[in-house]
Every structure is written in C-alpha cells, then in structure tokens.
Coordinates of C-alpha atoms and ligand atoms in Angstrom, one line a residue:
X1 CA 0.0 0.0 0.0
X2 CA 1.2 3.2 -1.2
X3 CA -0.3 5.6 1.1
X4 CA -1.6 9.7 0.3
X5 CA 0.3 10.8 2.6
X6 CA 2.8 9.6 5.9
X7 CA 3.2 11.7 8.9
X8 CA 6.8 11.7 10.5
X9 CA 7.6 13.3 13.4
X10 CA 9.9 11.5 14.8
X11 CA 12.2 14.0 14.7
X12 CA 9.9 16.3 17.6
X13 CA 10.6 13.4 20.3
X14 CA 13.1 14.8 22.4
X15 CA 11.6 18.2 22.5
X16 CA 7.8 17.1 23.2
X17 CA 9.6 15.1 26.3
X18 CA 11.4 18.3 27.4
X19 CA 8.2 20.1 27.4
X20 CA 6.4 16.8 29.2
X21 CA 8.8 16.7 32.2
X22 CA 8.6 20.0 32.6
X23 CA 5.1 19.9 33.5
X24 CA 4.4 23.8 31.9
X25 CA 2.9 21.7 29.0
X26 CA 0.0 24.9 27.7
X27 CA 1.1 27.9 25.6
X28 CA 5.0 29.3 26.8
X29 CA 8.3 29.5 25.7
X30 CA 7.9 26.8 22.9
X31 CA 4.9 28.5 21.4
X32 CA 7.1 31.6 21.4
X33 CA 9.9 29.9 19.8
X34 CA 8.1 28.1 17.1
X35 CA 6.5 31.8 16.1
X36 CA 10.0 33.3 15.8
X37 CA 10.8 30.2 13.1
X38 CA 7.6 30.8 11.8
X39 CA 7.5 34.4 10.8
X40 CA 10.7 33.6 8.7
X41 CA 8.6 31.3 6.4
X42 CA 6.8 34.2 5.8
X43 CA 8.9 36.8 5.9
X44 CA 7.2 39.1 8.0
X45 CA 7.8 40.1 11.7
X46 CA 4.7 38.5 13.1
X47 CA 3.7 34.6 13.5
X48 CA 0.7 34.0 15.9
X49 CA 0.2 30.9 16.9
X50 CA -3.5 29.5 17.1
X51 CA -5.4 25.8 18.0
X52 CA -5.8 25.2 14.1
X53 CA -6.0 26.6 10.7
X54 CA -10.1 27.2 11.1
X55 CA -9.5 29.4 13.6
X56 CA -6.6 31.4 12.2
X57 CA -9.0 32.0 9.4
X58 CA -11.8 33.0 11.9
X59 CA -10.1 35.5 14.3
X60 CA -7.8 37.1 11.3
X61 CA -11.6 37.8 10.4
X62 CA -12.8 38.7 13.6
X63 CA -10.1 41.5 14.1
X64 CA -11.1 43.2 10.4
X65 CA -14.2 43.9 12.8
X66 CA -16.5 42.8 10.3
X67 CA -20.0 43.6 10.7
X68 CA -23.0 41.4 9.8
X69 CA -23.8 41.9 5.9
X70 CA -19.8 42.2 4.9
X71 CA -19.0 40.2 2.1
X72 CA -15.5 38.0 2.0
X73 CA -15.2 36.9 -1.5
X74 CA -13.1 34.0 -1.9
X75 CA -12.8 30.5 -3.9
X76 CA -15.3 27.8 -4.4
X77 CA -12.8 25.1 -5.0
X78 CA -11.7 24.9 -1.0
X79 CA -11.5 22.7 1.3
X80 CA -14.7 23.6 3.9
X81 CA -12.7 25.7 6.7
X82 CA -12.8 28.4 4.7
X83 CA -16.5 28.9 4.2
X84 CA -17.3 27.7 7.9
X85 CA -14.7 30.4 8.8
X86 CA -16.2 33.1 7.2
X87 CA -19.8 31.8 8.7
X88 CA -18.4 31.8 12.3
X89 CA -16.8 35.1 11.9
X90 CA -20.5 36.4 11.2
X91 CA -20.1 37.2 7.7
X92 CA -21.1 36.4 4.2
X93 CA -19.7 34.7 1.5
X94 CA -19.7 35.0 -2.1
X95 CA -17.8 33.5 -4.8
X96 CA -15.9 34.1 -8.0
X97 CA -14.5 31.6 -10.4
X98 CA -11.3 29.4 -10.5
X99 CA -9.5 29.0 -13.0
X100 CA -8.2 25.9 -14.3
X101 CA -4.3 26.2 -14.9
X102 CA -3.7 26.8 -11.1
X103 CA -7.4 25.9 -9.5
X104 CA -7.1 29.1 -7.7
X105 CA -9.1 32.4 -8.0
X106 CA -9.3 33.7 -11.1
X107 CA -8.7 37.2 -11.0
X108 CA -10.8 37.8 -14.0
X109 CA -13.9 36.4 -12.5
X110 CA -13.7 38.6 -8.9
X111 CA -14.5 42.1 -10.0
X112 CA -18.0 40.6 -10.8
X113 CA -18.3 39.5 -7.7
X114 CA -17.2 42.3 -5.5
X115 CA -20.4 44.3 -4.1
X116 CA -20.6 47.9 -1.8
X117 CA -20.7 45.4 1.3
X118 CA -17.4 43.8 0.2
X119 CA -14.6 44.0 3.0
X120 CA -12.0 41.1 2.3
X121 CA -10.9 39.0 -0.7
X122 CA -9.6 35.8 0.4
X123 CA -7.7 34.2 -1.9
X124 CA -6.8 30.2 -1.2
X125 CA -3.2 28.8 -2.6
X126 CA -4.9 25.3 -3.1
X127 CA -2.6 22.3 -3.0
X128 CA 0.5 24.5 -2.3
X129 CA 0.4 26.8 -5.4
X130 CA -0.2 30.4 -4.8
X131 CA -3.0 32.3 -6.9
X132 CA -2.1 35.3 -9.1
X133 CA -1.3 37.9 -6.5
X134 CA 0.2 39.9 -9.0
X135 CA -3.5 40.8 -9.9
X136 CA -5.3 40.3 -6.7
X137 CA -3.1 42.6 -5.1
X138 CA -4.3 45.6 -7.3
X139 CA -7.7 44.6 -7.5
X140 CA -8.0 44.0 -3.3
X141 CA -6.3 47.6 -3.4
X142 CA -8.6 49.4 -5.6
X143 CA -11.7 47.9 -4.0
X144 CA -10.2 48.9 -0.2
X145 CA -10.2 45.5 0.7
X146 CA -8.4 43.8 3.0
X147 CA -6.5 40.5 2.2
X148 CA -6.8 36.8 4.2
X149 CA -4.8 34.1 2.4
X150 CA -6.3 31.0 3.3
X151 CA -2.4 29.7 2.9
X152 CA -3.4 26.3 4.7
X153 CA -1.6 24.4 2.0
X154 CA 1.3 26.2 0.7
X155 CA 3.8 26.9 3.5
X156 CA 6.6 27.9 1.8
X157 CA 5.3 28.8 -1.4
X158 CA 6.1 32.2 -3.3
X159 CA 4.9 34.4 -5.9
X160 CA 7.3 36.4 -7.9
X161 CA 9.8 35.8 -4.7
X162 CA 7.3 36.5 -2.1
X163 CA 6.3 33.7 0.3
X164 CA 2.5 33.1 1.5
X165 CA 1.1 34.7 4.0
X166 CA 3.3 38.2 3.5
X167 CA 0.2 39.8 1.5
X168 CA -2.3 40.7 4.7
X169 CA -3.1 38.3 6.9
X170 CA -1.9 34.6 6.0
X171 CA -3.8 31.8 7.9
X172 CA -1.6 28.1 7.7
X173 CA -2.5 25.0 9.0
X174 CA -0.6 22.6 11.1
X175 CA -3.3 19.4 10.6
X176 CA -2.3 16.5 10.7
X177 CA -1.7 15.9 6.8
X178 CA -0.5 19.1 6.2
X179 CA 3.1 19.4 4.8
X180 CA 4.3 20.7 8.3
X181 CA 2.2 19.7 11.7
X182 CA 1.6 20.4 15.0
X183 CA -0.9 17.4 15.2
X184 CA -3.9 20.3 15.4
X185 CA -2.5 23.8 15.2
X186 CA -2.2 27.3 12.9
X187 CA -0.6 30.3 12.9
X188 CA -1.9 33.6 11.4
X189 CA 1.2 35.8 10.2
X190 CA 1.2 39.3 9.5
X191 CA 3.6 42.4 8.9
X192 CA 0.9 44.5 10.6
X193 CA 1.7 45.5 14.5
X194 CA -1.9 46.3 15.2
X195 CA -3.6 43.3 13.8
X196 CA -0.8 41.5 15.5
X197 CA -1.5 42.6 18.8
X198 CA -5.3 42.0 18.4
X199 CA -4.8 38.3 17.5
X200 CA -2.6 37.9 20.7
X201 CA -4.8 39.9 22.9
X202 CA -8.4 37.9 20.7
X203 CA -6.3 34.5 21.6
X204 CA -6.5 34.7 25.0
X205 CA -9.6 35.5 26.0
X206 CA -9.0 38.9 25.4
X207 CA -6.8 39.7 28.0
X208 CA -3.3 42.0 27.5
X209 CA -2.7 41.1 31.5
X210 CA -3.4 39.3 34.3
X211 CA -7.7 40.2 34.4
X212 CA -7.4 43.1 32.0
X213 CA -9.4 42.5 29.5
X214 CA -9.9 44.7 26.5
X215 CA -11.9 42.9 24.2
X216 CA -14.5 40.0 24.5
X217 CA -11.8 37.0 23.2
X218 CA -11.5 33.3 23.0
X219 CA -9.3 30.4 23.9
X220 CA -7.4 29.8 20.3
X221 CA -4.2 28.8 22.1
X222 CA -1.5 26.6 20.9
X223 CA -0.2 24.3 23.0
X224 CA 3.7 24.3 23.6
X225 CA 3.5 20.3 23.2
X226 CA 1.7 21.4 20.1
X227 CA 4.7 23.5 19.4
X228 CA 7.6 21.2 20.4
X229 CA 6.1 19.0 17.4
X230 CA 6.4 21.6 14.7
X231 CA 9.9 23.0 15.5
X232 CA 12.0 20.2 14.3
X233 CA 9.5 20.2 10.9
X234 CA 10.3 23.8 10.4
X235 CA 14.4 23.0 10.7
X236 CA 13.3 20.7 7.5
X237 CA 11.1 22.7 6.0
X238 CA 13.3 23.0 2.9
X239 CA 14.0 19.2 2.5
X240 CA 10.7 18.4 3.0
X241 CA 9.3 20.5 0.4
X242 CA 12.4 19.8 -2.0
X243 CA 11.5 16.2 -1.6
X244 CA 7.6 17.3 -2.5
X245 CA 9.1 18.7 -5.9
X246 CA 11.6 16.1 -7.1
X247 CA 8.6 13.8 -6.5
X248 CA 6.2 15.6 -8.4
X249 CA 8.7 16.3 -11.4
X250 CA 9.1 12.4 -11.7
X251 CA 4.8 12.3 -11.9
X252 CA 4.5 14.8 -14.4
X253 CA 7.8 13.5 -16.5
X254 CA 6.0 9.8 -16.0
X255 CA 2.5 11.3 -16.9
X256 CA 2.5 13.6 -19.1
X257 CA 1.1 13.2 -22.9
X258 CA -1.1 10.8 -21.2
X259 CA -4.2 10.6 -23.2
X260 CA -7.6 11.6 -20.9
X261 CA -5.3 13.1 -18.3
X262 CA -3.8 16.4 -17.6
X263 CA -0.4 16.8 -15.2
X264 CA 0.0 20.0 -12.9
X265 CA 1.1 23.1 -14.1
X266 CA 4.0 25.4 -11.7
X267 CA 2.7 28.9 -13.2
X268 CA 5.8 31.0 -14.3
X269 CA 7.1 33.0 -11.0
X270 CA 6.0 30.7 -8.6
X271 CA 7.0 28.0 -6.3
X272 CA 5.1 25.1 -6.1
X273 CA 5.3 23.4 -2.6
X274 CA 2.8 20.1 -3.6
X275 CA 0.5 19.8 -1.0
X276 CA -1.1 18.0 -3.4
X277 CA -0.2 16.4 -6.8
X278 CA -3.2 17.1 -8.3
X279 CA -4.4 16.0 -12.0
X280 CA -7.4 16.3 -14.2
X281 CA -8.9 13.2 -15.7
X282 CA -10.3 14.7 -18.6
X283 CA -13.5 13.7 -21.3
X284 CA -11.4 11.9 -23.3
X285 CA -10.1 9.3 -21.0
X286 CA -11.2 5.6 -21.4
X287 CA -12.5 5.5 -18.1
X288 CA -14.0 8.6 -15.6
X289 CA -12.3 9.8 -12.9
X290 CA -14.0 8.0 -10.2
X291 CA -13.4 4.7 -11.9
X292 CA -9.5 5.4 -12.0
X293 CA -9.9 5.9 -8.4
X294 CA -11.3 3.0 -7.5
X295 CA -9.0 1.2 -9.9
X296 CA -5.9 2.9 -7.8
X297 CA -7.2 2.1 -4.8
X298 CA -7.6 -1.5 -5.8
X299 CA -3.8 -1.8 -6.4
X300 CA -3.1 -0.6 -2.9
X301 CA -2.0 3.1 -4.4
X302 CA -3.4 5.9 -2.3
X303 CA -5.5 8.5 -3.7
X304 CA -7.8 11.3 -2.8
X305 CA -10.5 13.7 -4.6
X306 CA -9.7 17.3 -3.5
X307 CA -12.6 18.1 -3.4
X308 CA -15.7 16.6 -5.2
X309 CA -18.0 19.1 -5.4
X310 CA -17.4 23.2 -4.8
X311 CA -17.5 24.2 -1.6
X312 CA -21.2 25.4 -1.1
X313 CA -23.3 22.7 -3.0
X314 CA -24.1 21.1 0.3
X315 CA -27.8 20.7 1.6
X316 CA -26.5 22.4 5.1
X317 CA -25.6 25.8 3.5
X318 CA -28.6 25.5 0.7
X319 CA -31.2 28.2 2.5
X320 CA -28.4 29.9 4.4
X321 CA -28.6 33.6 3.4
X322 CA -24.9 34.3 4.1
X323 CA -24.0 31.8 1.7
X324 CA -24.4 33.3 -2.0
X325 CA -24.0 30.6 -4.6
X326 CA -23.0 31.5 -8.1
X327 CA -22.1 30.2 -11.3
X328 CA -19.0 28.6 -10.8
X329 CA -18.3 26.5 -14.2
X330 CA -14.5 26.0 -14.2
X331 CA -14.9 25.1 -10.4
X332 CA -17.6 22.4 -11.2
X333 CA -15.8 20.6 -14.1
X334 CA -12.7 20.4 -11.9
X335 CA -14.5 19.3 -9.0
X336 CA -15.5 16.4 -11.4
X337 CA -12.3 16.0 -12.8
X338 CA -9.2 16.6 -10.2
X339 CA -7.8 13.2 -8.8
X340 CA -4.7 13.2 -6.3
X341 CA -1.8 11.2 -6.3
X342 CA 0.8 10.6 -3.7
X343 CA 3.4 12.9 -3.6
X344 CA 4.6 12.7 0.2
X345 CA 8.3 13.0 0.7
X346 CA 8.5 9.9 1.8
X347 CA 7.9 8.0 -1.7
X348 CA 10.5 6.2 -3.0
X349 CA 11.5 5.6 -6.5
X350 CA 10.4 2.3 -7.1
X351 CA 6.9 3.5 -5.6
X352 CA 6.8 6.5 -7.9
X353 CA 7.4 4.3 -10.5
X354 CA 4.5 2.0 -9.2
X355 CA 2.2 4.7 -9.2
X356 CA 2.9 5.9 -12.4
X357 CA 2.9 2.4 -14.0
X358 CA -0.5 2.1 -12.7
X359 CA -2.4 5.2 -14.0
X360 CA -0.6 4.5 -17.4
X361 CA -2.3 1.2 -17.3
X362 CA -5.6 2.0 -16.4
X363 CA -5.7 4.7 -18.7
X364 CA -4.8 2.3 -21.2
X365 CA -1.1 4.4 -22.1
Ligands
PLP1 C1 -6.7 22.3 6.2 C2 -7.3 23.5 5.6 C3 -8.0 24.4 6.4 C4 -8.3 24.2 7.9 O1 -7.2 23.9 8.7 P1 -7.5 23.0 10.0 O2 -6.2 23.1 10.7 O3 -7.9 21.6 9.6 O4 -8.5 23.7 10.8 C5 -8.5 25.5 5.8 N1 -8.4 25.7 4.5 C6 -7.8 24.8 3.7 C7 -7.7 25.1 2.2 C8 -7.2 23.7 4.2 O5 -6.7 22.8 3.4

C-alpha cells in the first residue's frame, strides 16, 4: 500500500519530552519559539500561533471587525474551513471563479463578484500553489479590501519571490496531513503591528494582563506540546518541500502526454510546494475519474478527490442567506475531474514508478 500521505515526526521526540517533564505543557516558551521560526517562512515580523487553521482563518476575520452583511469573496474550489470560517466570523460569502491552470481564484472572474458590502478577498493557494497575487493585489487595493490568504496548503510557497502569508493576513494549517504539523495547530502571520496585537490579545480571552481584558476574546491557544512537534519540521522545512518537488517532477515527466489526463502546471514566478499532486482526468479518457480511483485504490495506491463538489453545493448551506451561490463553471468541471496522487516525501523511486505504471495502465497508455 502506497499511502496519500505519511506523517513523520519523529524528529519532535526529544523536545515534546522536554516540554512533558517540565510539567508547563500549555502555551509558553515553545509557542514563542516556534512563532520566531515561523515568521521567517513568511517573511514578516509576526507569526501567531492559534489551536488550528479554522481558527486562524476566523479571528484574522474577527479583528477586520466585520459587521454582519460584509462580504469576504473568496474561492469555491476549497476545502470547507474556509467557508465555515467566514460563517463563524459572522459574515457572508460570495464567490468568483477558478481558474483551471492553477485551481485558484481567477482574478478575471472577482470584479463581478465584488459588491458595496465587500470587505476582504480571500484568496486560497490550493494544493501548495499560490494564486495570481500579481493581480489580486491591485484589485483588493482598488476595491479597499483587505486581504486573508487562506495559505493552509502552501507553507513555503512564493509568488514572484514573495512567500504566502506576506500579503495581509496569512492563515496556515498545522493538521495532521499538512506538509508541516503540529498534530492540530495554525498560525496567522502578518507584517501588521496592530492586527498583530489583536490576535494575541483575541487569543487569549482577550486579556493583554493578568484580568485586564480589553476585548471580548476566546481560547485559540497553541499548546507548547503542540509546538515542540512543529519546530523540528520547520528546521526541515526546505528538504521536505524539496522532496515534494523532485517527486512531483518524476509524476508529471511519467505522466505527461497521457491521453484523458492532464499533469499540474507550476505557473511562471512561482513556487510550487505540492501539497497535493493534483491531476485532471479529462472527457477523453477511457475510463472517468472515479473509476480510475477505484482502480488505484484497488492496487493498494493511495488516492484522494480534493474536493468533489465546490465548496457550497451542500444541503446544510442550501437556505443559508450568508452563503451566496454562483455560477462557478470551471470550479464544477474540476470538482469532477481533479484526482490526487501521492506525492509525500516519503515515496520512493520504485513507488513512484508504481504509481505511475499504474495510472498509465488504467488509462490504457
Ligand atoms: C486544512 C485546511 C484548512 C483548515 O485547517 P485546520 O487546521 O484543519 O482547521 C483551511 N483551508 C484549507 C484550504 C485547508 O486545506
């Protein structure tokens, strides 16, 4: 069995047992010191540290000060977080297009979505590519909005030289799955002082000191056995996500021309970290993308559908009034049509070889 993805963290043991014995096992020292590491990734001054990726998303919202009616536009090809995010945070969502060469936003298709109640475009960098800052920037800009980068999946990545989650307020994930962990965890970074402050002050029940309380807050503290787990990932950081690229150069050089299927592109000025190794199984292919699937999973090769349907076509958001549906086409054919492979850092070359043997033969190439 060739699994979708392998979680190794055996590199955190020593430092989960310092922080065990010590017996100060909630938010301290470690939290501090995996924020310091942290706001390198992102190449700002300002990691903050947070119980999981939902909730970075959430209180980057809730200190916009959003008031009920305010629109966050953002994709419909995501996994759910983001939607339930904006939800909790007491807004509503709309959503514009994706477009197919990077499954992100497409910037073409936001402007029609914007409306006078607009307040943040959130952009997601699905599967560990970023979307087109280059024009979301400008268009965030001239609409005065701010900017949340759901950045969940690409720690690490850049656009034109600048990493995720340098653009407004970045929100990562530390799940279990994701390409650095914490077990649960996230961290919201930002090159703003004020918003800063407000996440660490939101964080903590809203308390600057001891019983002064400034704002009605929450408990979205990290853990510093949380912490202890991450640090050693973010030493490898750079292998790990080396190892993510060499392995998806040797899928796309195995599976490309292809007939029915389409390999991932890397979009000129950016850095792909592979999340996911994400392809299309298009029309044309002898079988559909669900049978491929099955056929995968049948030869013990791990495989997933990010995602299969977009993001609001689910009975429990159907009469919700803060959940405006919209045309979505590109999102719906991919939604139908993305399968992913394994891409972990992990795989060896004899299993790379495996997988790619296999969707060749299934797809009849
Ligand atoms: C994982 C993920 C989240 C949520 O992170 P959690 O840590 O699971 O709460 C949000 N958005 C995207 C795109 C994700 O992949």
């Amino acid at each position: 069995m060739i699994p979708i993805t392998v979680v190794d963290v055996a590199a955190a043991e020593e430092l989960v047992l310092q922080v065990l014995r010590s017996g100060a096992i909630a938010q301290g020292p470690m939290v501090k010191r995996f924020e310091d590491a942290f706001s390198g990734v992102a190449g700002v001054p300002h990691a903050v540290a947070v119980n999981n990726g939902t909730t970075a998303l959430v209180a980057s919202l809730q200190v916009l000060d959003l008031q009920p009616g305010d629109e966050v536009v953002t994709s419909p090809f995501t996994f759910v977080a983001t939607l339930n995010a904006i939800l909790e945070a007491g807004a509503t969502a709309r959503f514009a297009d994706i477009s197919d060469e990077d499954f992100n936003l497409d910037p073409a298709k936001v402007e029609a979505a914007l409306t006078d109640r607009t307040k943040v475009l959130m952009p997601v960098h699905l599967y560990g590519q970023m979307a087109d800052m280059g024009r979301l920037v400008p268009l965030a800009q001239q609409h005065g909005l701010a900017l949340v980068e759901d950045a969940a999946q690409a720690v690490g990545a850049t656009f034109e030289g600048r990493p995720a989650g340098s653009y407004g307020l970045g929100c990562f994930s530390l799940y279990a799955t994701k390409n650095i962990t914490t077990a649960e965890g996230g961290v919201i970074t930002t090159a703003d002082d004020t918003l800063a402050d407000r996440l660490r002050v939101l964080r903590n029940q809203g308390m600057r000191q001891r019983y002064q309380y400034e704002v009605a807050g929450h408990n979205y503290r990290m853990t510093d056995v949380h912490a202890a787990i991450g640090i050693p990932q973010l030493e490898q950081l750079a292998t790990i996500t080396e190892a993510r690229q060499r392995n998806a150069e040797a899928l796309t050089k195995g599976l490309d021309g292809v007939k029915g299927l389409r390999t991932p592109r890397v979009l000129p000025g950016r850095t792909h970290v592979w999340h996911q190794y994400t392809v299309l199984i298009t029309d044309d292919a002898p079988v559909s993308r669900d049978e491929l699937a099955a056929k995968l999973t049948e030869k013990g090769i791990g495989n997933g559908i990010y995602y299969p349907k977009t993001v609001f076509d689910y009975d429990c958001y159907r009469d919700n009034p803060n959940v405006v549906a919209s045309e979505v086409p590109v999102a719906e054919r991919v939604a139908r049509q993305a399968l992913s492979l394994p891409v972990h850092p992990k795989l060896t070359g004899a299993e790379l070889d495996t997988i790619i043997g296999a969707v060749r033969e299934v797809l009849g190439a």
